[in-house]
Coordinates of C-alpha atoms in Angstrom, one line a residue:
Chain T
X1 CA 132.8 78.4 110.3
X2 CA 130.3 78.3 107.8
X3 CA 129.7 74.4 108.5
X4 CA 128.2 74.4 112.3
X5 CA 126.3 77.4 110.9
X6 CA 123.1 77.2 112.8
X7 CA 121.3 79.9 110.7
X8 CA 122.3 80.6 106.9
X9 CA 121.3 83.9 104.4
X10 CA 122.4 83.7 101.1
X11 CA 121.3 86.3 98.5
X12 CA 118.5 87.5 100.9
X13 CA 117.0 90.7 98.9
X14 CA 114.2 92.3 101.1
X15 CA 112.2 95.0 100.4
X16 CA 109.0 97.4 101.4
X17 CA 107.0 100.2 100.7
X18 CA 108.8 100.1 98.1
X19 CA 112.3 100.3 98.8
X20 CA 115.5 98.0 100.2
X21 CA 116.4 96.9 103.3
X22 CA 118.2 94.6 102.1
X23 CA 119.6 93.9 98.5
X24 CA 121.7 90.5 98.3
X25 CA 123.6 89.4 102.0
X26 CA 124.6 86.1 102.8
X27 CA 125.5 85.9 106.5
X28 CA 125.8 82.4 108.4
X29 CA 126.2 82.5 112.5
X30 CA 127.3 80.1 114.5
X31 CA 125.0 77.7 116.3
X32 CA 126.4 77.6 120.6
X33 CA 127.7 81.5 120.5
X34 CA 126.7 84.3 120.6
X35 CA 126.0 85.6 117.5
X36 CA 126.1 90.3 117.5
X37 CA 124.4 91.6 114.4
X38 CA 125.3 96.0 114.8
X39 CA 124.4 98.5 112.4
X40 CA 122.6 102.0 112.4
X41 CA 118.9 102.2 113.2
X42 CA 117.3 101.8 109.8
X43 CA 119.2 99.2 108.2
X44 CA 116.8 96.2 108.4
X45 CA 118.1 94.7 112.0
X46 CA 114.9 93.9 113.3
X47 CA 113.6 93.1 110.1
X48 CA 116.3 91.1 109.8
X49 CA 114.7 89.0 112.9
X50 CA 111.2 88.5 111.6
X51 CA 113.0 86.9 108.4
X52 CA 114.6 84.1 110.8
X53 CA 111.7 83.6 112.3
X54 CA 109.7 83.7 108.9
X55 CA 107.5 86.5 109.8
X56 CA 108.5 87.8 107.0
X57 CA 109.2 86.4 103.1
X58 CA 112.5 87.6 101.5
X59 CA 112.0 88.9 97.5
X60 CA 114.7 86.2 96.8
X61 CA 117.4 83.9 98.0
X62 CA 117.5 81.6 100.9
X63 CA 117.0 81.5 104.7
X64 CA 117.8 78.2 106.1
X65 CA 117.4 78.1 110.2
X66 CA 118.8 74.2 111.5
X67 CA 118.5 73.2 108.0
X68 CA 114.8 74.5 107.4
X69 CA 114.5 76.5 104.4
X70 CA 112.5 79.1 106.6
X71 CA 109.9 80.8 103.4
X72 CA 108.9 77.0 102.4
X73 CA 107.9 76.1 104.8
X74 CA 105.1 74.8 105.3
X75 CA 102.7 76.8 108.8
X76 CA 102.1 73.6 110.9
X77 CA 105.8 73.5 110.4
X78 CA 106.9 77.2 110.7
X79 CA 105.3 76.5 114.3
X80 CA 107.1 73.6 114.7
X81 CA 110.4 74.8 114.1
X82 CA 109.4 77.8 115.9
X83 CA 108.3 76.3 119.3
X84 CA 113.1 75.2 119.1
X85 CA 113.2 79.5 118.6
X86 CA 113.2 82.5 121.6
X87 CA 112.9 85.9 121.3
X88 CA 112.8 88.9 123.1
X89 CA 110.6 91.7 122.3
X90 CA 112.8 95.7 122.0
X91 CA 109.9 96.3 124.4
X92 CA 109.1 92.9 125.8
X93 CA 106.1 92.3 124.2
X94 CA 104.5 90.4 127.6
X95 CA 101.1 90.0 127.6
X96 CA 99.3 92.9 130.0
X97 CA 96.2 90.8 130.6
X98 CA 98.3 88.2 131.9
X99 CA 100.7 87.9 135.3
X100 CA 104.6 87.3 135.8
X101 CA 103.9 83.9 136.4
X102 CA 101.5 83.8 134.1
X103 CA 102.9 85.2 131.4
X104 CA 106.0 82.6 131.2
X105 CA 103.5 79.4 131.5
X106 CA 102.0 81.1 128.5
X107 CA 104.5 78.5 126.1
X108 CA 104.3 76.3 128.3
X109 CA 100.5 76.3 128.3
X110 CA 100.2 76.7 124.9
X111 CA 102.5 73.7 123.6
X112 CA 102.9 70.8 126.6
X113 CA 100.4 68.8 128.0
X114 CA 102.3 68.4 131.8
X115 CA 100.5 69.0 134.6
X116 CA 100.2 72.2 136.5
X117 CA 102.7 70.8 139.5
X118 CA 105.1 70.3 136.8
X119 CA 104.5 74.2 135.3
X120 CA 104.9 75.6 138.3
X121 CA 108.4 74.3 138.8
X122 CA 109.6 75.0 135.5
X123 CA 108.6 79.0 135.9
X124 CA 109.5 79.3 138.7
X125 CA 112.6 77.9 137.7
X126 CA 113.5 80.1 135.0
X127 CA 111.7 83.4 137.4
X128 CA 114.9 82.6 139.2
X129 CA 117.4 82.4 136.8
X130 CA 116.0 85.8 136.1
X131 CA 115.8 86.5 139.7
X132 CA 112.8 87.6 139.6
X133 CA 110.9 84.3 140.6
X134 CA 108.9 86.6 143.4
X135 CA 108.0 88.9 142.0
X136 CA 105.9 86.2 140.1
X137 CA 102.4 87.7 140.9
X138 CA 103.1 91.2 139.5
X139 CA 101.1 92.3 136.7
X140 CA 103.6 94.0 133.7
X141 CA 102.1 97.2 134.2
X142 CA 103.9 97.1 137.4
X143 CA 107.2 96.0 136.5
X144 CA 109.7 98.2 135.4
X145 CA 111.5 98.7 131.8
X146 CA 114.7 96.8 132.9
X147 CA 112.2 93.8 134.9
X148 CA 109.7 93.3 131.3
X149 CA 113.0 92.2 129.5
X150 CA 113.9 89.6 132.1
X151 CA 110.5 88.4 132.5
X152 CA 110.4 88.3 128.6
X153 CA 113.6 86.8 128.4
X154 CA 112.4 84.4 131.4
X155 CA 109.2 83.4 128.6
X156 CA 111.2 82.9 125.6
X157 CA 113.4 80.5 127.5
X158 CA 110.2 78.4 129.1
X159 CA 110.5 75.5 126.0
X160 CA 114.4 75.3 126.7
X161 CA 114.9 76.8 122.6
X162 CA 117.9 76.2 121.1
X163 CA 117.5 79.7 119.6
X164 CA 116.9 83.2 121.2
X165 CA 117.1 86.1 119.8
X166 CA 117.3 88.9 121.2
X167 CA 115.9 92.5 118.8
X168 CA 117.6 95.1 121.5
X169 CA 118.2 94.8 124.3
X170 CA 119.9 97.2 125.8
X171 CA 117.6 100.0 124.4
X172 CA 117.2 103.0 126.8
X173 CA 118.3 100.2 130.0
X174 CA 120.4 102.5 132.8
X175 CA 123.7 100.7 133.3
X176 CA 122.5 98.2 136.5
X177 CA 120.1 97.1 134.5
X178 CA 122.0 96.8 131.0
X179 CA 124.8 94.9 133.2
X180 CA 122.5 92.3 134.7
X181 CA 120.9 91.6 130.7
X182 CA 124.4 91.1 129.4
X183 CA 124.8 88.9 132.2
X184 CA 121.7 87.1 131.1
X185 CA 122.4 86.3 127.4
X186 CA 126.2 84.9 128.9
X187 CA 125.3 82.4 131.0
X188 CA 121.8 81.6 129.2
X189 CA 124.2 81.0 126.5
X190 CA 126.6 79.0 128.1
X191 CA 125.0 77.1 130.2
X192 CA 121.6 76.2 128.2
X193 CA 124.4 75.9 125.1
X194 CA 122.3 78.4 123.1
X195 CA 122.5 79.7 119.9
X196 CA 122.4 83.1 120.2
X197 CA 121.6 86.3 117.8
X198 CA 121.7 89.7 119.7
X199 CA 120.8 92.6 117.7
X200 CA 121.2 95.8 119.3
X201 CA 123.2 98.9 118.8
X202 CA 125.3 98.8 121.5
X203 CA 129.0 98.8 120.5
X204 CA 130.7 97.5 124.2
X205 CA 128.2 95.3 125.2
X206 CA 127.1 94.1 122.5
X207 CA 131.2 93.5 121.7
X208 CA 131.8 92.0 125.1
X209 CA 128.9 89.3 124.9
X210 CA 129.3 87.6 121.4
X211 CA 131.9 84.8 119.5
X212 CA 130.9 86.5 116.9
X213 CA 129.8 89.7 115.1
X214 CA 128.4 91.5 111.9
X215 CA 127.7 95.7 111.0
X216 CA 125.0 96.0 108.4
X217 CA 124.3 98.9 106.7
X218 CA 122.8 99.0 103.2
X219 CA 121.4 96.0 103.2
X220 CA 124.2 94.5 102.9
X221 CA 127.3 92.6 105.6
X222 CA 130.1 96.0 105.1
X223 CA 132.8 94.5 108.0
X224 CA 132.0 90.9 110.1
X225 CA 134.7 88.9 112.8
X226 CA 135.1 88.1 116.4
X227 CA 135.4 90.8 117.9
X228 CA 139.1 91.2 118.0
X229 CA 138.5 91.9 113.8
X230 CA 136.5 93.9 113.8
X231 CA 138.1 96.3 115.5
X232 CA 141.3 95.6 113.9
X233 CA 138.8 96.3 110.8
X234 CA 140.5 98.9 107.5
X235 CA 136.5 99.8 106.8
X236 CA 136.4 103.7 107.7
X237 CA 132.5 103.2 108.1
X238 CA 133.1 99.9 110.5
X239 CA 135.0 102.3 112.3
X240 CA 132.8 105.6 112.7
X241 CA 130.4 102.9 113.7
X242 CA 132.4 101.1 116.2
X243 CA 133.8 103.9 117.5
X244 CA 130.3 106.2 117.0
X245 CA 132.1 109.4 115.0
X246 CA 129.5 112.2 114.3
X247 CA 131.0 112.4 111.1
X248 CA 132.2 110.2 108.1
X249 CA 131.8 107.8 105.8
X250 CA 128.6 108.1 106.6
X251 CA 127.6 112.2 106.8
X252 CA 126.2 114.0 109.6
X253 CA 124.3 116.6 106.7
X254 CA 121.3 114.6 105.5
X255 CA 121.5 115.3 102.0
X256 CA 120.3 119.0 101.4
X257 CA 120.6 121.9 98.3
X258 CA 122.1 125.1 98.4
X259 CA 122.1 126.2 101.8
X260 CA 122.8 130.1 100.4
X261 CA 119.2 129.9 98.4
X262 CA 117.3 128.0 101.9
X263 CA 118.6 130.7 104.3
X264 CA 118.5 133.7 101.5
X265 CA 122.7 134.3 101.9
X266 CA 124.7 134.9 99.5
X267 CA 128.8 132.9 100.4
X268 CA 127.8 129.8 102.0
X269 CA 127.9 126.7 101.1
X270 CA 126.6 122.9 101.5
Chain D
X1 CA 91.4 114.5 84.9
X2 CA 93.5 111.7 84.0
X3 CA 94.9 112.1 87.9
X4 CA 91.4 111.8 89.0
X5 CA 90.6 108.1 87.3
X6 CA 93.6 107.4 88.6
X7 CA 92.9 108.1 92.2
X8 CA 89.3 106.5 91.6
X9 CA 91.2 103.3 90.3
X10 CA 93.5 103.1 93.0
X11 CA 90.1 103.0 95.5
X12 CA 88.3 100.8 93.5
X13 CA 91.4 98.8 94.4
X14 CA 91.9 99.0 97.3
X15 CA 88.6 98.8 98.4
X16 CA 88.9 95.2 96.8
X17 CA 91.9 94.5 98.5
X18 CA 90.8 95.0 101.3
X19 CA 87.4 92.6 101.0
X20 CA 89.8 89.8 99.2
X21 CA 92.2 90.0 102.3
X22 CA 89.4 90.4 104.6
X23 CA 87.7 87.7 103.7
X24 CA 91.3 85.7 103.9
X25 CA 91.5 86.7 108.1
X26 CA 87.7 85.0 108.0
X27 CA 89.0 81.7 106.4
X28 CA 91.9 81.9 108.5
X29 CA 90.6 82.1 112.1
X30 CA 88.2 79.9 110.8
X31 CA 89.6 77.2 110.1
X32 CA 91.7 76.2 113.0
X33 CA 90.2 74.5 115.4
X34 CA 90.6 74.9 119.2
X35 CA 91.0 72.5 121.5
X36 CA 88.1 72.2 123.6
X37 CA 90.8 72.3 126.4
X38 CA 91.7 76.2 125.8
X39 CA 89.2 77.2 123.5
X40 CA 86.7 76.7 125.0
X41 CA 87.7 78.4 128.4
X42 CA 89.0 81.1 126.5
X43 CA 85.6 81.7 124.4
X44 CA 84.0 82.1 128.0
X45 CA 86.3 85.3 129.0
X46 CA 85.3 86.6 126.0
X47 CA 81.6 85.9 126.5
X48 CA 81.5 87.7 129.6
X49 CA 84.0 90.6 128.2
X50 CA 81.5 90.9 124.9
X51 CA 78.0 90.0 126.2
X52 CA 77.8 90.2 129.6
X53 CA 79.7 93.4 130.2
X54 CA 77.3 94.7 127.1
X55 CA 74.0 93.8 128.8
X56 CA 74.0 97.5 131.3
X57 CA 73.5 99.4 127.8
X58 CA 71.4 96.9 125.9
X59 CA 68.6 96.7 129.4
X60 CA 68.8 100.7 130.0
X61 CA 68.4 101.9 126.2
X62 CA 65.8 98.4 125.6
X63 CA 64.0 99.4 128.6
X64 CA 64.0 103.7 127.7
X65 CA 63.0 102.6 123.7
X66 CA 60.0 99.8 124.9
X67 CA 58.9 103.3 127.6
X68 CA 58.7 106.1 124.2
X69 CA 57.4 103.3 121.9
X70 CA 54.6 103.0 124.8
X71 CA 54.6 106.8 124.5
X72 CA 53.9 107.4 121.1
X73 CA 52.7 104.6 120.3
X74 CA 49.5 105.3 123.4
X75 CA 49.1 109.0 121.3
X76 CA 48.4 108.0 117.9
X77 CA 46.6 104.8 118.1
X78 CA 43.7 107.2 121.0
X79 CA 43.5 109.1 118.1
X80 CA 41.7 106.1 116.2
X81 CA 40.6 104.7 119.6
X82 CA 43.2 101.8 119.5
X83 CA 45.3 102.1 122.3
X84 CA 44.3 97.8 122.4
X85 CA 46.1 97.5 119.3
X86 CA 49.6 99.4 121.9
X87 CA 51.2 96.5 123.2
X88 CA 50.9 94.4 119.8
X89 CA 52.4 97.6 117.9
X90 CA 55.2 97.6 120.5
X91 CA 55.9 93.7 120.1
X92 CA 55.7 94.0 116.4
X93 CA 58.0 96.8 116.6
X94 CA 60.6 95.7 118.7
X95 CA 61.2 91.6 117.9
X96 CA 60.8 92.8 113.8
X97 CA 63.4 95.2 114.0
X98 CA 64.6 97.7 116.5
X99 CA 65.9 94.7 119.0
X100 CA 68.5 93.5 116.5
X101 CA 68.6 96.6 115.3
X102 CA 69.0 99.4 118.0
X103 CA 71.5 96.5 119.4
X104 CA 74.1 95.7 117.2
X105 CA 74.6 99.7 116.7
X106 CA 74.7 100.2 120.2
X107 CA 77.3 96.0 119.9
X108 CA 79.1 97.9 117.4
X109 CA 79.3 101.2 119.7
X110 CA 80.4 99.2 123.5
X111 CA 81.9 95.7 122.4
X112 CA 83.6 96.6 118.9
X113 CA 85.4 99.7 119.0
X114 CA 86.5 98.1 122.2
X115 CA 88.3 94.7 120.5
X116 CA 88.9 96.9 117.3
X117 CA 91.2 98.7 120.1
X118 CA 92.3 95.8 122.0
X119 CA 93.3 93.5 119.4
X120 CA 95.2 97.1 117.9
X121 CA 96.8 97.9 120.9
X122 CA 98.3 93.8 121.1
X123 CA 99.7 94.0 117.8
X124 CA 101.2 97.3 117.9
X125 CA 102.5 96.3 121.5
X126 CA 104.2 92.9 120.1
X127 CA 102.1 90.8 121.6
X128 CA 100.8 89.3 118.2
X129 CA 103.7 89.3 117.4
X130 CA 105.8 87.6 120.1
X131 CA 103.1 85.0 120.3
X132 CA 103.6 84.2 116.5
X133 CA 107.5 83.6 117.3
X134 CA 105.9 81.2 120.7
X135 CA 104.1 79.1 117.9
X136 CA 100.5 80.5 118.7
X137 CA 98.4 81.6 116.0
X138 CA 96.9 84.5 117.4
X139 CA 94.1 84.4 114.9
X140 CA 93.3 81.4 116.4
X141 CA 94.5 82.0 120.1
X142 CA 93.8 85.6 120.4
X143 CA 90.6 86.7 117.6
X144 CA 88.6 83.2 117.3
X145 CA 87.1 83.5 120.1
X146 CA 86.6 87.2 119.8
X147 CA 85.3 86.3 116.4
X148 CA 82.9 83.7 118.3
X149 CA 81.6 85.3 121.2
X150 CA 80.6 88.3 119.6
X151 CA 78.2 86.3 116.9
X152 CA 76.8 84.4 120.3
X153 CA 76.8 87.3 122.3
X154 CA 74.1 89.7 119.9
X155 CA 71.7 87.2 119.5
X156 CA 70.7 87.0 123.5
X157 CA 71.6 90.8 123.9
X158 CA 68.9 91.0 120.8
X159 CA 66.5 89.7 122.8
X160 CA 66.8 90.4 126.5
X161 CA 67.2 94.2 124.1
X162 CA 63.2 93.0 123.2
X163 CA 62.0 91.2 126.3
X164 CA 63.0 94.5 128.4
X165 CA 61.5 97.2 125.7
X166 CA 57.8 95.2 125.6
X167 CA 58.2 95.7 129.2
X168 CA 59.5 99.6 129.3
X169 CA 55.7 99.8 126.9
X170 CA 54.4 97.2 129.8
X171 CA 55.5 100.0 132.1
X172 CA 53.9 103.3 129.9
X173 CA 51.1 101.9 128.3
X174 CA 49.2 99.6 130.9
X175 CA 51.1 101.5 134.4
X176 CA 51.3 104.6 133.6
X177 CA 48.5 105.5 130.6
X178 CA 45.8 103.2 132.2
X179 CA 45.8 100.5 128.7
X180 CA 43.2 97.7 129.6
X181 CA 46.9 94.6 130.7
X182 CA 44.1 92.2 129.3
X183 CA 44.5 93.9 126.2
X184 CA 47.8 94.5 125.8
X185 CA 49.4 91.1 126.8
X186 CA 46.3 89.3 124.2
X187 CA 46.8 91.4 121.4
X188 CA 50.5 90.9 121.4
X189 CA 49.9 87.5 121.4
X190 CA 47.6 87.3 118.9
X191 CA 49.2 89.1 116.4
X192 CA 53.2 87.9 116.5
X193 CA 53.2 84.7 115.2
X194 CA 57.3 83.2 115.9
X195 CA 58.1 81.9 113.2
X196 CA 57.2 84.7 111.0
X197 CA 58.2 87.3 113.2
X198 CA 60.4 85.8 116.7
X199 CA 62.6 83.8 114.7
X200 CA 62.9 86.4 111.1
X201 CA 64.2 88.8 114.0
X202 CA 66.8 86.4 115.2
X203 CA 68.0 85.0 112.3
X204 CA 68.9 89.3 111.3
X205 CA 70.3 88.8 115.1
X206 CA 72.8 86.6 114.2
X207 CA 73.4 88.1 110.8
X208 CA 74.2 91.1 112.2
X209 CA 76.5 90.0 115.2
X210 CA 78.3 87.9 112.7
X211 CA 79.5 90.9 111.0
X212 CA 79.7 93.5 113.7
X213 CA 82.0 91.3 115.1
X214 CA 83.7 90.7 112.1
X215 CA 84.5 94.4 111.7
X216 CA 85.5 94.4 115.2
X217 CA 88.3 91.6 115.4
X218 CA 89.7 92.7 111.1
X219 CA 90.0 96.0 112.0
X220 CA 91.8 95.9 114.7
X221 CA 93.8 93.4 113.5
X222 CA 94.3 94.6 110.5
X223 CA 95.1 98.1 112.0
X224 CA 98.1 100.8 111.4
X225 CA 100.1 99.5 114.7
X226 CA 100.4 103.3 116.2
X227 CA 98.0 105.2 118.9
X228 CA 96.5 107.5 115.1
X229 CA 96.1 104.0 113.4
X230 CA 94.0 102.2 116.3
X231 CA 91.9 105.3 116.5
X232 CA 91.3 105.2 112.9
X233 CA 90.6 101.6 112.9
X234 CA 88.3 102.1 115.7
X235 CA 86.4 104.9 114.4
X236 CA 86.2 103.1 111.1
X237 CA 84.9 99.7 113.6
X238 CA 82.2 101.9 114.7
X239 CA 81.1 103.6 110.8
X240 CA 80.9 100.4 108.8
X241 CA 79.3 98.3 111.7
X242 CA 76.3 100.3 111.8
X243 CA 76.2 101.3 107.9
X244 CA 75.9 97.1 107.6
X245 CA 73.2 97.3 110.2
X246 CA 72.0 99.4 108.8
X247 CA 71.6 98.4 105.0
X248 CA 71.2 94.4 105.5
X249 CA 69.2 95.6 107.4
X250 CA 67.1 97.1 104.3
X251 CA 67.9 93.7 102.2
X252 CA 66.7 91.1 105.5
X253 CA 63.4 92.8 105.7
X254 CA 62.4 92.9 101.6
X255 CA 63.5 88.9 102.0
X256 CA 61.8 87.7 105.8
X257 CA 59.0 90.2 105.4
X258 CA 58.7 92.6 102.0
X259 CA 55.7 89.9 100.5
X260 CA 55.4 92.5 97.6

């Protein structure tokens, strides 16, 4: 797999506000596949996407995308590389002063000199792909959460990127909207030949569409492999996450002092 | 005691770091020259938002301030029998001082706070991040048109304020209190110098416009992306802009008119 890795992280260390988020993490993301990055909340999954996109720079280590050393790229080269990337933000991040149509047309207007009728055709094709051609005149405030993400998805594929990153695409979605997004991610990946990175803690949905998955916790990869390999992973911690057990290597209780002292009674222990 | 000294030191370093960041930010905004085809429509849109939508408050405030000046000026000057100098007094007060200063304060409260809140909200809702990830620099696309619009709109608004203020003063002085119209306009014409008064006032408004717009966009871009962070940034915009305008006004007045 390493030879076909589209994204490569090597010994990446990253800290923020004095807290170490990644402590020498290494990861390969294969080209043309859906890779799920999972892990408990607050483990730095979104931060990982921002490191890949060059919005954050690691303290040390290497982040390479399509052979480019992202942290060392000059501003112009970084922005050119980003034209090959699409990112679906958790909130959708649509421009609230632009209609659905104008949101999808935005990257085309910014990076191409295509005539207006061609932009129109591309926008309508992208909206058709996510099932929202009929919603092109709506404003973002008129969309449901699921529709917002589908419009954001149409916008992120407007320039036919090589890589698309999904930041918690299923969070807060009803079952139908979640099913639609799962189908779209799978279909877009196969039809456009994209490399997809899916950050999520929705285990069944993620494992149902990914070719490869890894679980990060405490700044490191604690388990990786195909969905089948992960399900058979010997690590208790991996199994606790996959099966959603409330107690295990990650304890139910946040570290606390003596319970008897806190409650002012005898006979209890923490 | 040592803790307090250390705290003061930290505060000083934080202030210096903030100045450094805002300077770096300004360089980033001014360094990028946008394509005219995309930049000009964005500038026009922001000129409307920042300038045209501030017209109402500027015109109404200018009218009332001019009318108050007319009333106060007449009361004082009539004690010395020189109420005919009221036009001169109103014009010089407005063109040299009140026009640029009051317009800048109104501008900071109306347009500056709106700019900060808008950019801050775009940051909180990841719109700026998504723009970056699309390979579009938000400093050039979002911040630069707003900064330039503030810079260009402020002097025009200050001129409109002064003109409307003079008209308000004329309404009270001439139409209501009966000052001779010829002496009202004649004294004004003979005493107001274009370079010393009008141009210096214009320069003040250009400086104030630039500083207010810079503070507003920087506070929005640098805010903590939460509701409390945006609220705090908006307040800072109004407070810092007001203090900067009043402080700079003293400095500029001393340089322009301080013939010591």
